[in-house]
Short mmCIF file of C-alpha atoms and ligand atoms in Angstrom, two decimals:
data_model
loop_
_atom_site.label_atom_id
_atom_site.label_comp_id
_atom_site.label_asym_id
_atom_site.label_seq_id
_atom_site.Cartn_x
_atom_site.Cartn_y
_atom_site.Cartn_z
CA UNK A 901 -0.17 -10.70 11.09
CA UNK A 902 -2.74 -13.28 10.04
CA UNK A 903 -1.91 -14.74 6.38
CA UNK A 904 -5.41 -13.00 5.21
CA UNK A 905 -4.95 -9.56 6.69
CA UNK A 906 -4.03 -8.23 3.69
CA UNK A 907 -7.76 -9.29 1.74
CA UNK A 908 -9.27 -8.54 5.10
CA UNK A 909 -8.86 -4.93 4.26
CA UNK A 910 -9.56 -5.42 0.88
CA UNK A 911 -12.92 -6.45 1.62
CA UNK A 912 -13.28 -4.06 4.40
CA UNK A 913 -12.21 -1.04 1.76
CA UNK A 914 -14.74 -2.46 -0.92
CA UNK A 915 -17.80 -2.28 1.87
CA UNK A 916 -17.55 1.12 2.25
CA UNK A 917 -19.50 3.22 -0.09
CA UNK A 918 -18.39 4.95 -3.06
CA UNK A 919 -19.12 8.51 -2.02
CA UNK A 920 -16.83 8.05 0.74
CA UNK A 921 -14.02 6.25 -1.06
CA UNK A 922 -13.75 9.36 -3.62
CA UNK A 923 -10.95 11.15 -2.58
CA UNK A 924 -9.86 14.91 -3.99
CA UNK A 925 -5.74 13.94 -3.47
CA UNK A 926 -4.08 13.22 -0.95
CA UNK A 927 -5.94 12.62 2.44
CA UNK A 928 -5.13 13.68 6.03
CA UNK A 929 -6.94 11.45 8.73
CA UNK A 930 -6.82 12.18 12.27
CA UNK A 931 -7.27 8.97 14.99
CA UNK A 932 -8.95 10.52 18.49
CA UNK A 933 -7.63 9.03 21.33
CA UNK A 934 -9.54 8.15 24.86
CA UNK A 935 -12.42 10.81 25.85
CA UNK A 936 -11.46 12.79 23.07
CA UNK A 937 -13.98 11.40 20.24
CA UNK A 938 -16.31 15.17 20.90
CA UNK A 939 -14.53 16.59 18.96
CA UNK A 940 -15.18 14.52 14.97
CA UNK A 941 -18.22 16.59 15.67
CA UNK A 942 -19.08 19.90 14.52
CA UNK A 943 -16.24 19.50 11.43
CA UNK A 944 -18.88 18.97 8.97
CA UNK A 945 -18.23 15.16 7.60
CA UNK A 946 -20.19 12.55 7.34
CA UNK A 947 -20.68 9.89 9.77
CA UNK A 948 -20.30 6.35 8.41
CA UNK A 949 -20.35 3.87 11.71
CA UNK A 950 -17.40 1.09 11.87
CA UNK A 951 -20.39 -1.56 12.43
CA UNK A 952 -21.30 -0.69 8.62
CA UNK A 953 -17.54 -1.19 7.44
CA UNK A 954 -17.09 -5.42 6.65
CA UNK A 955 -14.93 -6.92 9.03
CA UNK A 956 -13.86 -3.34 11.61
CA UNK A 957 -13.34 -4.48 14.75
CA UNK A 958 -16.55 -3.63 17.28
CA UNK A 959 -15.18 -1.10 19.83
CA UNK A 960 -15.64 -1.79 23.56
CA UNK A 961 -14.56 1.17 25.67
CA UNK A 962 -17.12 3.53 26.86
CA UNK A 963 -16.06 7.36 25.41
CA UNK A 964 -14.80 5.26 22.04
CA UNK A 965 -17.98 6.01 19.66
CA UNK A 966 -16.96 4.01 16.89
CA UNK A 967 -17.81 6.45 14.18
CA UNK A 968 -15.87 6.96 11.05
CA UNK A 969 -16.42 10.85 9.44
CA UNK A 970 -15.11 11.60 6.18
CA UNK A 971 -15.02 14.42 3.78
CA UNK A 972 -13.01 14.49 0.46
CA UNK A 973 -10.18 15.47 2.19
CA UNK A 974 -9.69 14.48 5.66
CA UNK A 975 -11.42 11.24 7.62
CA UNK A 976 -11.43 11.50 11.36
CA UNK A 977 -11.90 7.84 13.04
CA UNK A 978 -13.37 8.44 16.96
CA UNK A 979 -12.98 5.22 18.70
CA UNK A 980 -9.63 2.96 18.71
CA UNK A 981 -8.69 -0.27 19.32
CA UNK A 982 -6.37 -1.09 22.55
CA UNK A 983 -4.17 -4.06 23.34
CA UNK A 984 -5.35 -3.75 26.85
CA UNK A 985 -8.76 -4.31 25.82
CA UNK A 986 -7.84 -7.80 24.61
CA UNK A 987 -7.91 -6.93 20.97
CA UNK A 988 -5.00 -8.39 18.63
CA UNK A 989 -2.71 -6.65 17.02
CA UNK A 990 -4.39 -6.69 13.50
CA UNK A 991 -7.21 -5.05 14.91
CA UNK A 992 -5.63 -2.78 16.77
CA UNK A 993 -3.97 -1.54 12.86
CA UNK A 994 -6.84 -2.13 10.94
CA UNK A 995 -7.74 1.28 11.24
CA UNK A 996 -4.09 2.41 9.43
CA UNK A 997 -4.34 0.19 6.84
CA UNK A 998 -8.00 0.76 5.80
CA UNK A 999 -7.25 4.30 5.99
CA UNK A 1000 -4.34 4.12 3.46
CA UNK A 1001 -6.23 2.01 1.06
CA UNK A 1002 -8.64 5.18 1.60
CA UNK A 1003 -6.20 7.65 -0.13
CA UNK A 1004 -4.68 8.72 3.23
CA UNK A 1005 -1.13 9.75 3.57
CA UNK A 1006 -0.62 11.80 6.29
CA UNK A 1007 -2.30 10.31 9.58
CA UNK A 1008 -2.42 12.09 12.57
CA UNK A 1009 -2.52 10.11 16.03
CA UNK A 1010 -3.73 11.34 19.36
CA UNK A 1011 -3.90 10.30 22.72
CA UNK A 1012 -4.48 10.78 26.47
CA UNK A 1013 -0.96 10.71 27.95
CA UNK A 1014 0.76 10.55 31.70
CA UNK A 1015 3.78 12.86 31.89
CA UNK A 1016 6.56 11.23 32.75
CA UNK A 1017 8.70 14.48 32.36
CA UNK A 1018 8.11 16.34 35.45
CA UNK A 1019 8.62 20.05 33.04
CA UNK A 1020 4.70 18.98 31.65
CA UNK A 1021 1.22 19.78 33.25
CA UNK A 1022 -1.51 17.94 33.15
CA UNK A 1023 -3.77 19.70 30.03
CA UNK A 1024 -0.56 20.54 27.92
CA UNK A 1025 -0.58 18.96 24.41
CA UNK A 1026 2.96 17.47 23.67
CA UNK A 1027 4.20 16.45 19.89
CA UNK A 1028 5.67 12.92 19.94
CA UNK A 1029 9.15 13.22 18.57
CA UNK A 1030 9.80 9.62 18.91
CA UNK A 1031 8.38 6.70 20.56
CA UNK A 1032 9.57 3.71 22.88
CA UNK A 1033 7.27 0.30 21.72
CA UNK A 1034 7.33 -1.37 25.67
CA UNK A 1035 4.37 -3.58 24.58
CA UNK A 1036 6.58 -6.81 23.91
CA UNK A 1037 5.35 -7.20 20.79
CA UNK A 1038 4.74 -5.69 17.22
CA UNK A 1039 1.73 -5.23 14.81
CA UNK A 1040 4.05 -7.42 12.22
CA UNK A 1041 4.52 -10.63 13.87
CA UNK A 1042 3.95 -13.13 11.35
CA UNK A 1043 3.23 -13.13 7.72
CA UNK A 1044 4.15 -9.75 6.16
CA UNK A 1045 0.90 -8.93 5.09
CA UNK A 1046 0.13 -8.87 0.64
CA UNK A 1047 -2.93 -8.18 -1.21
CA UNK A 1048 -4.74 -11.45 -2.95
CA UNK A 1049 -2.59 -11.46 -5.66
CA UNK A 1050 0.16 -11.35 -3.43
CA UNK A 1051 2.31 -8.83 -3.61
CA UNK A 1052 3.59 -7.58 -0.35
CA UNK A 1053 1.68 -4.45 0.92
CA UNK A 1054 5.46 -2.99 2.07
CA UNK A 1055 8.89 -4.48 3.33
CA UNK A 1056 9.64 -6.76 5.87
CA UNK A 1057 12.44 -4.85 7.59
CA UNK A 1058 11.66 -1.65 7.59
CA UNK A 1059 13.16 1.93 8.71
CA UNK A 1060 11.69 3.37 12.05
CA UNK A 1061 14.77 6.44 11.98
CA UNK A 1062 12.15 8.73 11.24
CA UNK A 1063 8.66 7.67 11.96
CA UNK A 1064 7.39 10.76 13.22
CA UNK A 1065 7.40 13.58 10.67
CA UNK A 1066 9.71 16.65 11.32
CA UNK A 1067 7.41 19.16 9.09
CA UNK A 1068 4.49 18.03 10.55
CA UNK A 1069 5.14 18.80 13.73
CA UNK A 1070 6.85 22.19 12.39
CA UNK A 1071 3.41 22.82 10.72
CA UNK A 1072 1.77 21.88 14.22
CA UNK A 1073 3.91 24.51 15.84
CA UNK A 1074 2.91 26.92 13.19
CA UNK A 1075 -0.52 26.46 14.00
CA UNK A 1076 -0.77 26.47 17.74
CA UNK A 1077 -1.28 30.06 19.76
CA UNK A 1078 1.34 28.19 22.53
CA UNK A 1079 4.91 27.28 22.32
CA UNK A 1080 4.87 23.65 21.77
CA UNK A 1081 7.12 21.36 23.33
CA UNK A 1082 7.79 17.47 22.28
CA UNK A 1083 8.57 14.28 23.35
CA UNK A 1084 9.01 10.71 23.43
CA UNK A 1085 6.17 8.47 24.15
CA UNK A 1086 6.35 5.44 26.06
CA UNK A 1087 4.13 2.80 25.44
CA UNK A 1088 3.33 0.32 27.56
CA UNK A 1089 0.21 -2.63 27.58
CA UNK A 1090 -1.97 -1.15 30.82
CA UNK A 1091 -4.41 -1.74 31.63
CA UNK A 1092 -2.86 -0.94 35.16
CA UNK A 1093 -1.17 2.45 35.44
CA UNK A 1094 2.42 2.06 36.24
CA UNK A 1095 4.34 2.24 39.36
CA UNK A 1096 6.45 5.07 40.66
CA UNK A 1097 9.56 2.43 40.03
CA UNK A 1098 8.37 1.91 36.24
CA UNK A 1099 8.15 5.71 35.59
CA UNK A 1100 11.22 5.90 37.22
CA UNK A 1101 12.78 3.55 34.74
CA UNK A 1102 10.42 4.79 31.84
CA UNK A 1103 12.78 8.63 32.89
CA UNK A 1104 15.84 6.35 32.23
CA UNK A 1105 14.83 5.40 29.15
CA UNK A 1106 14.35 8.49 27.35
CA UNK A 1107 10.50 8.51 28.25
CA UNK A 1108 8.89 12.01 28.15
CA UNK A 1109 5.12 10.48 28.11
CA UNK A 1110 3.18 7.37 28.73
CA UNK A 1111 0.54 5.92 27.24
CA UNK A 1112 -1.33 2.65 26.13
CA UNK A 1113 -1.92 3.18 23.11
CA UNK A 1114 -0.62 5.27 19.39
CA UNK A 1115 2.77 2.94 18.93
CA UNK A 1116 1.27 -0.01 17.31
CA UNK A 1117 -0.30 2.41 14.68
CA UNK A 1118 2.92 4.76 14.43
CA UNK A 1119 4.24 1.48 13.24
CA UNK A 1120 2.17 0.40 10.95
CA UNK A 1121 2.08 3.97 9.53
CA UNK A 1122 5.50 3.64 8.79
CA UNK A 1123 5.14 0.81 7.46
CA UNK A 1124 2.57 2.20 4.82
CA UNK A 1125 4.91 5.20 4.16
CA UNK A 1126 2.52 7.74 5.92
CA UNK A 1127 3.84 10.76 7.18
CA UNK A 1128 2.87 10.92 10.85
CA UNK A 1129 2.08 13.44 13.28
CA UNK A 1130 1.22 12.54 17.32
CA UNK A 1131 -0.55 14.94 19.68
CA UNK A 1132 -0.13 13.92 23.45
CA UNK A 1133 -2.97 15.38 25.77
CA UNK A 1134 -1.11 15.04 28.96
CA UNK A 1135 -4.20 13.95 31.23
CA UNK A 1136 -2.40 13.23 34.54
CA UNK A 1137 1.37 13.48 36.06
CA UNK A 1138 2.82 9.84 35.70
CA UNK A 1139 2.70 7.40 38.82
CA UNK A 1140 4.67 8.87 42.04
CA UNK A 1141 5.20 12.24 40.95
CA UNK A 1142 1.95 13.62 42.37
CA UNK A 1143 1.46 12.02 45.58
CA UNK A 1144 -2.88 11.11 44.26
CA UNK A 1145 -3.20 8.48 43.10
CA UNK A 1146 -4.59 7.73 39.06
CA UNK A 1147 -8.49 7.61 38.12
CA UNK A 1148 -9.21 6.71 35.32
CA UNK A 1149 -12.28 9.34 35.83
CA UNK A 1150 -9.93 12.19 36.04
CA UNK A 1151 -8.04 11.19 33.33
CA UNK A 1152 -10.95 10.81 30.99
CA UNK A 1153 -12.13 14.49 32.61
CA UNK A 1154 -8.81 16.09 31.95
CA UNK A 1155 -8.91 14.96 28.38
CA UNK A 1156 -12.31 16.27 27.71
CA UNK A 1157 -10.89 20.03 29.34
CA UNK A 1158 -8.40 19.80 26.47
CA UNK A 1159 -10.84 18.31 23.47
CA UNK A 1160 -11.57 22.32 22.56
CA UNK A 1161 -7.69 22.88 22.66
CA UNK A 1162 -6.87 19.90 20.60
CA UNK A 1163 -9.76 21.00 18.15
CA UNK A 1164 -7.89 24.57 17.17
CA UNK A 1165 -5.06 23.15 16.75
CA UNK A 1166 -6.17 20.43 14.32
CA UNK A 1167 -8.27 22.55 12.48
CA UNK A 1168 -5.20 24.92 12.50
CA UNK A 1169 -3.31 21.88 10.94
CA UNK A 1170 -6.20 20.65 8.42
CA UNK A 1171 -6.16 24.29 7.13
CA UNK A 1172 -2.26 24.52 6.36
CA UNK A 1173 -2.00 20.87 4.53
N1 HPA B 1353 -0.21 5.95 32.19
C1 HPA B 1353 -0.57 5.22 31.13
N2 HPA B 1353 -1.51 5.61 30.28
C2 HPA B 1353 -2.11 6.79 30.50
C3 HPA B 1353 -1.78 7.59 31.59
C4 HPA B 1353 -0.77 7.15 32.49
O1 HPA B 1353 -0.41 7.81 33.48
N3 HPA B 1353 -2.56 8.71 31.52
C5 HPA B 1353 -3.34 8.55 30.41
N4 HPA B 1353 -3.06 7.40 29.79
#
């Protein structure tokens, strides 16, 4: 990280108006992955745009509204920030950090997923159990980040045993009409889907999903201490197991079938926490 990060979200956490910064206890905020930003809407929060928050990276993927909405309890951000897109790593965590220093401390990360387990279907949603970080780098490069005064915003060898939270996904179970099945997600950079031989080694490796995005984030998460919850919307059978090949059109389209899905379920999960 960049030897300022740490004020960088200082001053990005002081921009944002007072109304919004009051928080009732603990917060739960929930990241929307690609083509799944519909559904922020409807929940009843306010909208405060990430152009309005001092130094928030400027989104650049169509389908990624770059809307922050917040309530006293829960803040949903609609619009992430992608290594593929050319966007480095402290941008791609700025979210998680501002959203700790916002009272948040259970964070909830979704995405648009390929199966790589052949047992999935295109339109299940999958709990990540674990992740593999295939992006040849991490978030923490460099300085570890501290406030002005500082002091170290958390260690600089930290645990990753259990970065994805056992009760939350438990309490996702609870709250889903289906059984629920989960799974370790594979990240890799894209922007290129993989090959048949990559998924085939991604299988190898323990890989039940595969994504570009989420692991940076899970990482910084744990990092912060958040408890951490991941919702795969499997959009598409990985490379070579369907013999079509990947659009990123049907991808995006299979993600939007599953938005109302996805929107029980973390309504289901905003009710119980
Ligand atoms: N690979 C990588 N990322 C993805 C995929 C995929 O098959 N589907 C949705 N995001």
């Amino acid at each position: 990280m960049k030897e300022n990060f740490g004020e960088r979200i200082g001053i990005a956490a002081a921009s944002i108006p007072k109304e919004f910064r009051a928080a009732k206890g603990p917060r739960t905020a929930i990241v929307l992955g690609s083509g799944l930003s519909g559904i922020a809407k409807g929940m009843g929060l306010k909208e405060l745009p990430y152009a309005s928050i001092a130094g928030y990276p400027k989104p650049t993927v169509a389908g990624h509204a770059g809307v922050m909405y917040l309530s006293e309890k829960t803040i949903v951000c609609a619009g992430r920030f992608h290594y593929y897109e050319g966007f480095p790593m402290d941008d791609v965590v700025f979210p998680v950090f501002l959203l700790r220093e916002l009272g948040v401390t259970n964070l909830v990360l979704t995405n648009a997923a390929g199966a790589v387990n052949e047992k999935y279907s295109p339109g299940d949603l999958v709990l990540i159990k674990d992740h593999l970080n295939l992006l040849g780098t991490n978030p923490f490069i460099g300085p570890n980040p501290s406030k002005a005064d500082g002091t170290a915003l958390g260690e600089r060898f930290f645990d990753m045993s259990a970065v994805w939270d056992r009760d939350l996904r438990r309490l996702a179970r609870e709250s889903s009409p289906k059984k629920m099945r989960s799974g370790v997600y594979a990240a890799m950079t894209g922007p290129s889907y993989e090959t048949p031989a990559e998924i085939g080694m991604l299988r190898t490796l323990g890989a039940d999903l595969v994504g570009m995005s989420t692991v940076p984030e899970a990482i910084a998460a744990s990092y912060l201490g958040m408890r951490l919850l991941g919702i795969s919307c499997v959009t598409n059978m990985a490379a070579g197991i369907s013999k079509r090949p990947l659009n990123h059109v049907e991808v995006t389209e299979a993600g939007k079938r599953a938005e109302s899905e996805l929107r029980d379920l973390l309504l289901g999960i905003l009710k119980r926490l």
